[in-house]
Coordinates of C-alpha atoms and ligand atoms in Angstrom, one line a residue:
M1494 CA 9.4 -43.7 -9.3
K1495 CA 7.5 -40.4 -10.9
K1496 CA 10.1 -37.5 -11.1
A1497 CA 8.0 -34.2 -9.4
V1498 CA 10.0 -31.4 -10.0
I1499 CA 9.1 -28.9 -7.9
L1500 CA 9.3 -24.5 -9.3
L1501 CA 10.5 -21.9 -6.8
Y1502 CA 10.8 -18.5 -8.3
T1503 CA 13.0 -16.0 -6.7
Y1504 CA 13.2 -12.1 -6.8
N1505 CA 15.6 -10.8 -3.9
E1506 CA 14.9 -13.8 -1.9
K1507 CA 19.0 -14.2 0.2
E1508 CA 17.7 -14.7 3.2
N1509 CA 14.1 -17.6 2.7
L1510 CA 15.5 -19.6 -0.6
E1511 CA 18.5 -21.9 1.7
K1512 CA 16.5 -22.9 4.0
F1513 CA 12.8 -22.8 1.7
V1514 CA 14.7 -25.6 -0.3
G1515 CA 15.7 -27.6 3.0
E1516 CA 12.3 -27.6 3.6
V1517 CA 10.9 -28.2 0.2
L1518 CA 13.8 -31.6 -0.2
N1519 CA 12.4 -33.3 3.2
Q1520 CA 9.2 -34.0 2.3
E1521 CA 10.6 -36.7 0.1
K1522 CA 10.1 -38.9 2.2
H1523 CA 6.5 -38.0 3.3
S1524 CA 5.5 -38.4 -0.7
D1525 CA 5.6 -42.7 -2.3
G1526 CA 6.1 -43.1 -5.3
W1527 CA 8.0 -39.2 -5.8
N1528 CA 11.6 -38.2 -6.6
F1529 CA 12.2 -34.7 -5.8
E1530 CA 14.5 -32.4 -8.0
I1531 CA 13.9 -28.7 -7.1
L1532 CA 14.5 -25.7 -9.9
I1533 CA 14.9 -22.0 -8.9
A1534 CA 13.9 -19.3 -11.9
D1535 CA 15.9 -16.6 -10.3
S1536 CA 15.2 -12.6 -12.2
S1537 CA 18.4 -11.2 -11.8
S1538 CA 17.8 -10.9 -8.4
P1539 CA 20.2 -7.3 -7.0
D1540 CA 20.7 -9.1 -3.9
G1541 CA 22.6 -12.4 -5.1
T1542 CA 19.7 -14.2 -4.7
F1543 CA 21.6 -16.2 -7.9
E1544 CA 24.8 -17.5 -6.1
I1545 CA 23.1 -18.8 -3.4
A1546 CA 21.3 -20.9 -6.0
K1547 CA 24.0 -22.1 -8.4
R1548 CA 26.0 -22.6 -5.0
L1549 CA 23.1 -25.1 -4.0
A1550 CA 23.1 -26.8 -7.8
K1551 CA 25.9 -27.0 -7.8
N1552 CA 26.2 -29.0 -4.3
N1553 CA 23.2 -31.3 -5.0
P1554 CA 22.0 -32.8 -8.2
K1555 CA 18.3 -32.8 -7.6
I1556 CA 18.9 -28.7 -7.7
H1557 CA 18.7 -26.5 -11.2
A1558 CA 18.8 -22.7 -11.3
I1559 CA 18.1 -20.4 -13.6
T1560 CA 18.0 -17.1 -14.9
V1561 CA 14.1 -16.4 -16.4
G1562 CA 13.0 -12.8 -17.8
K1563 CA 11.2 -10.3 -15.4
G1564 CA 8.4 -11.2 -13.6
L1565 CA 6.6 -13.2 -11.4
G1566 CA 4.3 -14.6 -15.0
V1567 CA 7.5 -14.5 -17.0
A1568 CA 9.8 -16.8 -14.6
V1569 CA 6.3 -18.9 -14.2
I1570 CA 5.9 -19.6 -18.0
E1571 CA 9.7 -19.7 -18.6
G1572 CA 10.5 -22.5 -15.7
H1573 CA 8.3 -24.8 -16.7
Q1574 CA 9.0 -24.9 -20.1
Y1575 CA 12.1 -25.5 -18.8
S1576 CA 11.7 -27.7 -16.2
I1577 CA 9.8 -30.1 -19.5
K1578 CA 12.1 -29.7 -21.6
H1579 CA 15.3 -30.7 -20.5
L1580 CA 14.3 -32.7 -16.9
K1581 CA 11.2 -34.7 -18.6
P1582 CA 8.6 -34.5 -15.2
D1583 CA 6.0 -36.5 -14.3
A1584 CA 4.5 -33.2 -12.4
L1585 CA 4.3 -30.2 -12.3
V1586 CA 5.1 -28.0 -8.9
Q1587 CA 5.5 -24.6 -7.7
L1588 CA 5.4 -23.1 -4.4
D1589 CA 6.5 -19.7 -3.7
A1590 CA 10.1 -19.3 -2.3
D1591 CA 9.8 -17.3 0.7
G1592 CA 8.1 -19.9 2.9
Q1593 CA 5.0 -18.4 3.7
A1594 CA 3.5 -21.9 2.1
K1595 CA 4.1 -24.8 4.7
A1596 CA 6.6 -27.3 2.6
D1597 CA 4.3 -30.3 4.0
V1598 CA 1.3 -29.4 1.0
V1599 CA 3.7 -31.0 -1.6
P1600 CA 2.8 -34.2 -0.6
R1601 CA -0.9 -33.7 -0.7
L1602 CA -0.2 -31.8 -3.7
L1603 CA 1.6 -35.3 -5.3
K1604 CA -1.1 -37.5 -4.1
T1605 CA -3.9 -36.0 -5.5
I1606 CA -2.4 -36.3 -8.7
D1607 CA -1.5 -40.1 -7.9
E1608 CA -5.3 -40.1 -7.5
G1609 CA -6.3 -39.2 -10.6
Y1610 CA -6.1 -35.6 -11.1
N1611 CA -4.6 -33.3 -13.2
L1612 CA -4.7 -30.2 -11.3
A1613 CA -4.1 -30.0 -7.2
L1614 CA -4.6 -26.6 -5.8
G1615 CA -2.9 -25.4 -2.6
S1616 CA -6.3 -23.8 -0.3
R1617 CA -6.2 -21.5 2.5
F1618 CA -10.0 -22.2 3.0
V1619 CA -10.7 -26.3 2.0
K1620 CA -10.9 -27.5 5.9
G1621 CA -7.3 -28.3 7.1
G1622 CA -6.6 -25.0 5.4
K1623 CA -5.0 -21.9 6.5
N1624 CA -4.4 -18.2 6.3
D1625 CA -1.8 -17.0 9.0
L1626 CA -2.0 -13.8 7.3
T1627 CA -2.7 -9.6 9.8
L1628 CA -6.4 -9.1 9.6
L1629 CA -5.6 -6.6 6.9
R1630 CA -4.0 -9.2 4.6
R1631 CA -6.4 -12.3 5.0
I1632 CA -9.5 -10.0 4.3
F1633 CA -7.3 -8.6 1.2
T1634 CA -7.0 -12.7 0.4
W1635 CA -10.9 -13.6 1.1
G1636 CA -11.9 -10.6 -1.1
S1637 CA -9.8 -11.1 -4.5
C1638 CA -10.4 -15.1 -4.0
T1639 CA -14.6 -14.6 -3.5
F1640 CA -14.7 -12.1 -6.4
S1641 CA -13.2 -14.1 -8.0
R1642 CA -14.4 -17.1 -8.1
L1643 CA -18.1 -15.1 -8.3
I1644 CA -16.9 -13.3 -11.2
M1645 CA -14.8 -15.5 -13.1
G1646 CA -16.0 -18.2 -11.1
P1647 CA -15.5 -22.1 -10.8
L1648 CA -18.2 -21.5 -8.2
D1649 CA -16.9 -24.7 -7.1
I1650 CA -13.2 -23.5 -6.5
Q1651 CA -11.9 -21.7 -3.0
E1652 CA -8.3 -20.4 -3.7
F1653 CA -7.7 -18.6 -7.2
T1654 CA -4.6 -16.6 -5.8
N1655 CA -1.9 -18.7 -4.1
S1656 CA 0.7 -20.2 -6.5
A1657 CA 1.1 -23.8 -4.7
R1658 CA -0.3 -25.4 -6.6
A1659 CA 1.1 -29.5 -8.6
F1660 CA -0.3 -30.1 -12.3
T1661 CA 0.6 -32.5 -15.7
P1662 CA 3.0 -31.1 -18.1
E1663 CA -0.2 -32.6 -19.9
L1664 CA -2.1 -29.6 -19.0
F1665 CA 0.4 -27.7 -19.1
N1666 CA 0.9 -28.3 -22.6
K1667 CA -2.5 -27.3 -23.0
I1668 CA -2.3 -24.4 -21.3
N1669 CA -3.6 -21.2 -24.2
L1670 CA -0.3 -19.1 -23.5
K1671 CA -1.6 -16.7 -26.1
R1672 CA -4.4 -15.4 -23.8
L1673 CA -2.5 -15.8 -20.8
P1674 CA -0.5 -12.5 -19.9
W1675 CA 2.1 -13.8 -19.0
R1676 CA 4.7 -11.3 -19.7
E1677 CA 2.2 -8.3 -18.0
Q1678 CA 4.8 -7.5 -14.9
S1679 CA 1.6 -8.7 -12.3
Y1680 CA 0.7 -11.0 -9.9
I1681 CA -2.2 -11.7 -11.5
I1682 CA -0.5 -14.6 -13.3
Q1683 CA -1.4 -17.1 -10.4
P1684 CA -5.9 -16.7 -10.5
A1685 CA -5.0 -16.3 -15.1
F1686 CA -3.1 -19.7 -14.5
L1687 CA -5.8 -21.4 -12.8
N1688 CA -8.3 -19.7 -14.9
E1689 CA -7.0 -20.9 -18.1
A1690 CA -5.9 -24.6 -16.7
V1691 CA -10.0 -24.7 -16.1
L1692 CA -10.8 -23.6 -19.9
A1693 CA -7.9 -26.1 -20.8
G1694 CA -10.0 -28.9 -19.0
A1695 CA -8.6 -29.6 -15.6
K1696 CA -10.4 -31.9 -13.8
Y1697 CA -8.4 -30.6 -10.1
K1698 CA -9.5 -30.1 -6.1
E1699 CA -8.1 -28.2 -4.1
V1700 CA -6.0 -29.7 -0.3
P1701 CA -5.4 -27.8 2.2
L1702 CA -2.7 -25.7 2.9
Y1703 CA -1.1 -24.1 6.3
F1704 CA 0.2 -19.9 4.7
K1705 CA 1.8 -18.0 6.7
N1706 CA 3.1 -14.5 7.3
R1707 CA 6.9 -14.1 5.0
E1708 CA 9.5 -14.0 7.9
E1709 CA 12.7 -11.9 6.3
G1710 CA 12.0 -10.3 3.0
Y1711 CA 9.4 -7.9 2.0
S1712 CA 6.6 -8.1 -0.5
K1713 CA 6.8 -7.7 -3.9
N1714 CA 2.5 -7.5 -3.9
K1715 CA 0.7 -3.6 -4.1
V1716 CA -2.1 -4.0 -3.2
F1717 CA -3.6 -1.7 -5.9
N1718 CA -2.1 -2.5 -8.1
Y1719 CA -3.0 -6.7 -7.6
T1720 CA -7.0 -5.2 -6.4
Y1721 CA -7.0 -3.1 -9.9
D1722 CA -6.2 -6.5 -12.0
V1723 CA -7.8 -9.4 -10.7
I1724 CA -10.5 -7.3 -10.2
T1725 CA -10.5 -6.8 -14.1
Y1726 CA -9.7 -10.1 -14.8
S1727 CA -11.8 -11.8 -13.6
I1728 CA -14.4 -9.3 -15.7
D1729 CA -12.3 -9.5 -18.9
A1730 CA -12.4 -13.6 -18.2
R1731 CA -16.3 -13.2 -17.7
L1732 CA -16.9 -11.6 -21.4
R1733 CA -15.1 -14.3 -22.9
K1734 CA -17.5 -17.2 -21.5
W1735 CA -19.8 -14.9 -22.5
G1736 CA -18.8 -14.9 -25.9
F1737 CA -17.1 -11.3 -26.3
N1738 CA -13.8 -11.4 -26.9
G1739 CA -12.4 -7.8 -26.5
N1740 CA -9.4 -8.1 -25.1
F1741 CA -11.3 -5.8 -21.9
F1742 CA -8.0 -6.9 -19.2
R1743 CA -4.9 -5.5 -21.6
M1744 CA -6.9 -2.3 -22.5
S1745 CA -7.5 -1.9 -18.3
R1746 CA -3.7 -2.0 -17.5
R1747 CA -3.2 0.5 -20.5
A1748 CA -5.9 2.1 -18.6
K1749 CA -4.1 1.5 -15.7
T1750 CA -2.4 5.6 -15.2
F1751 CA -5.3 7.7 -16.5
I1752 CA -7.4 5.6 -14.2
K1753 CA -5.3 7.0 -11.3
F1754 CA -5.0 10.5 -12.7
G1755 CA -8.7 10.5 -12.0
I1756 CA -9.0 9.0 -8.8
V1757 CA -6.1 11.8 -7.9
G1758 CA -8.5 14.2 -9.5
V1759 CA -11.2 13.5 -7.1
T1760 CA -9.5 13.2 -3.7
G1761 CA -7.9 17.1 -5.1
T1762 CA -12.2 17.8 -5.6
I1763 CA -12.7 16.9 -1.9
V1764 CA -9.7 18.5 -0.6
D1765 CA -10.0 21.8 -2.4
F1766 CA -13.5 21.9 -1.6
A1767 CA -12.5 21.2 2.3
F1768 CA -10.5 24.2 2.3
Y1769 CA -13.1 26.3 0.9
K1770 CA -15.3 26.0 3.7
I1771 CA -12.4 25.7 6.1
F1772 CA -11.2 29.2 5.4
I1773 CA -15.1 30.7 5.1
N1774 CA -16.3 29.3 7.9
G1775 CA -13.4 29.2 10.3
F1776 CA -10.9 32.4 8.9
D1777 CA -13.3 34.4 7.7
F1778 CA -12.1 34.7 4.3
N1779 CA -14.1 35.7 1.5
P1780 CA -15.1 33.4 -1.0
A1781 CA -12.3 34.3 -4.3
T1782 CA -10.1 34.4 -1.5
A1783 CA -10.8 31.1 0.0
K1784 CA -11.0 29.4 -3.6
G1785 CA -7.4 30.7 -4.2
F1786 CA -6.1 29.1 -1.6
S1787 CA -8.1 25.8 -1.2
A1788 CA -7.4 25.5 -5.0
E1789 CA -3.3 25.9 -5.2
I1790 CA -3.3 23.1 -2.2
A1791 CA -5.4 20.6 -4.1
V1792 CA -2.8 21.2 -7.1
V1793 CA -0.1 20.3 -4.1
N1794 CA -2.3 17.4 -3.2
N1795 CA -2.5 16.0 -6.3
F1796 CA 1.3 16.9 -8.1
I1797 CA 2.2 14.8 -4.7
W1798 CA -0.5 11.7 -5.1
N1799 CA 0.5 11.5 -8.7
N1800 CA 4.5 11.9 -8.6
F1801 CA 4.7 9.3 -5.8
W1802 CA 1.6 7.0 -7.2
T1803 CA 0.5 8.0 -10.4
F1804 CA 3.4 7.8 -13.0
K1805 CA 5.8 6.8 -10.1
Y1806 CA 7.3 4.4 -12.8
R1807 CA 8.3 7.2 -15.3
K1808 CA 11.7 8.7 -15.0
T1809 CA 11.6 12.4 -16.1
K1810 CA 14.7 14.2 -17.0
T1811 CA 13.1 17.0 -14.9
N1812 CA 13.8 17.4 -11.0
L1813 CA 11.1 17.9 -8.3
G1814 CA 10.8 21.2 -8.5
Q1815 CA 10.6 21.5 -12.4
K1816 CA 7.7 18.5 -12.8
F1817 CA 5.6 21.1 -9.8
L1818 CA 6.2 23.9 -11.5
I1819 CA 4.8 22.3 -15.7
F1820 CA 2.3 20.5 -12.7
N1821 CA 0.6 24.3 -12.0
L1822 CA 1.1 25.9 -15.3
V1823 CA -0.6 22.6 -16.4
S1824 CA -3.3 22.8 -14.3
V1825 CA -3.5 27.2 -14.9
G1826 CA -4.1 25.9 -18.3
G1827 CA -7.1 23.5 -16.9
I1828 CA -9.0 26.4 -14.9
V1829 CA -8.8 28.6 -17.8
I1830 CA -10.4 26.3 -20.5
G1831 CA -12.8 25.1 -17.9
V1832 CA -13.1 29.4 -16.8
L1833 CA -14.2 28.7 -20.4
I1834 CA -16.1 25.6 -20.9
V1835 CA -19.0 28.1 -18.0
K1836 CA -18.8 31.4 -20.1
L1837 CA -19.9 29.6 -23.2
L1838 CA -22.8 27.7 -22.0
D1839 CA -23.5 30.6 -19.8
M1840 CA -23.6 32.5 -23.0
T1841 CA -25.6 29.6 -24.3
F1842 CA -28.3 28.6 -22.5
G1843 CA -28.0 31.5 -19.7
S1844 CA -29.0 30.9 -15.9
G1845 CA -32.9 28.9 -15.1
Y1846 CA -33.3 25.6 -13.5
V1847 CA -34.7 22.5 -14.4
Y1848 CA -36.5 20.1 -12.0
I1849 CA -35.6 17.4 -11.0
L1850 CA -37.5 15.2 -8.3
G1851 CA -38.9 18.1 -6.2
R1852 CA -36.1 19.6 -6.2
H1853 CA -34.8 23.2 -7.8
I1854 CA -31.6 22.7 -10.0
A1855 CA -29.5 25.4 -11.1
Y1856 CA -28.0 25.6 -14.5
N1857 CA -24.6 26.4 -13.4
N1858 CA -24.5 22.9 -11.4
F1859 CA -24.4 21.4 -14.9
Y1860 CA -21.6 23.8 -16.7
F1861 CA -19.6 22.8 -13.7
F1862 CA -20.1 18.6 -14.2
A1863 CA -19.4 19.8 -17.7
T1864 CA -15.7 20.9 -17.0
I1865 CA -14.9 17.8 -15.8
P1866 CA -14.2 15.5 -18.5
P1867 CA -12.6 18.2 -21.0
V1868 CA -10.0 19.6 -18.2
M1869 CA -9.0 16.3 -16.8
I1870 CA -8.1 15.1 -20.4
W1871 CA -6.9 18.7 -21.1
N1872 CA -4.8 17.7 -17.5
F1873 CA -4.3 14.3 -17.5
V1874 CA -2.8 14.5 -21.7
A1875 CA -0.8 17.8 -20.3
N1876 CA 1.3 16.0 -17.7
H1877 CA 1.5 12.8 -19.2
L1878 CA 3.5 13.9 -22.4
I1879 CA 5.2 16.6 -20.3
T1880 CA 4.8 17.6 -16.6
W1881 CA 5.9 12.9 -16.5
K1882 CA 7.1 12.6 -20.2
N1883 CA 9.4 9.6 -20.3
K1884 CA 13.5 10.3 -20.8
E1885 CA 13.5 7.7 -23.5
D1886 CA 10.5 8.4 -25.4
Ligands
GTP372 N1 11.7 -15.2 -10.6 C1 11.0 -14.4 -9.9 N2 10.5 -14.5 -9.4 C2 9.9 -13.2 -8.3 C3 9.4 -12.2 -9.1 N3 8.6 -10.7 -8.3 C4 7.9 -12.4 -7.3 N4 8.6 -12.8 -7.5 C5 8.7 -14.7 -6.6 O1 7.4 -15.0 -5.9 C6 7.0 -15.2 -5.1 C7 5.9 -14.2 -4.0 O2 5.9 -12.6 -4.5 P1 6.4 -12.0 -2.6 O3 6.4 -10.9 -3.1 O4 6.6 -13.7 -1.4 O5 4.4 -12.2 -3.1 P2 3.3 -12.6 -1.3 O6 3.7 -13.6 -1.0 O7 1.4 -11.8 -2.3 O8 3.9 -10.4 -0.7 P3 4.3 -11.8 0.5 O9 2.9 -11.9 2.2 O10 4.8 -9.9 1.3 O11 5.4 -12.3 0.6 C8 8.5 -14.7 -3.9 O12 9.0 -16.5 -3.7 C9 8.6 -13.8 -5.2 O13 10.4 -14.4 -4.5 C10 9.8 -11.8 -10.8 O14 10.3 -11.0 -11.1 N5 11.2 -13.3 -10.6
MG373 MG1 5.0 -14.1 0.2

């Protein structure tokens, strides 16, 4: 008899865990030649998931429960490492613990290992597989997988993001953990692990997987962050395949706050311009008054987005009102810098026109756009260091 250790990672899954463990164990009778053991790797869930895991382990010698560090990547890697060291499996299987992946994928995964493959992938996109999510989530999954497939490769895999997989300990031990970003707090671990497994020489095959909406608990995945990571990781993997080892993914993770800040800046400019026009055309304001009001509306817009999105993770000493006040002062500083730059450029180059594609374009357009990078850098640095300064720093 061979032994399969099925790793279930949990973070706040108290409503799902016990039921799903039962469903997985129930599949043992459909897996000829395999004994199942279950390893629950919990990242100190505040909802008491680990208490349930410990009780299950106490009542059944086939079930083990351990506490691992925070983050899905850490749970995946530390879980399999524990399994190899203490449980001596012939195959490592992994599944989300929320029951979204139907447990009947396990016998198919193990059968693939029996066929001589060292990596079996549960796939929603092969014949017999199904992605039973809301339309929006389906589009999102399809987009992430297609992007990974086309940019990172290989082209003959269709499922990159789902975690339902089985592989041999030998393959796991060959994976370059130094390169794999498993300590990042990100779900990128699943596509990244697949990429590294392929680079380590995996012989892989996809098997049908039925995937459905979660019934209980909540999703810990955040759409923007995940999309951002899938895009930057795929580009990173592609660059490496072409010989550039620039660590693009890690750099992009660090640049993320700045990029979010830039996106907020763009929405702010749109809001500013829209209200400027509304006040002039709809309320007969003169342009200067209109600009005063529209600029402040943009400041409020940017503050809200930056506070609840860009810098959401920062714990500050100041309260919301104080942050808003500082943000306004920083913005005034940005306006002063912008005015000075336009003034300087105007004094140096004066008012003229250039002729581009059959149109006369006034110099002052360029003056306006020239202010954007320095003002954005000012705003970012000042808000990063002052408005949303971390308590601990
Ligand atoms: N140990 C551990 N498990 C985690 C962590 N984050 C997520 N998980 C587990 O990883 C699995 C996938 O997370 P989900 O929140 O279900 O992500 P998702 O499937 O993309 O989102 P939904 O469709 O809403 O379920 C679940 O079993 C989670 O409990 C973590 O930090 N540590
Ligand atoms: Mg899930």
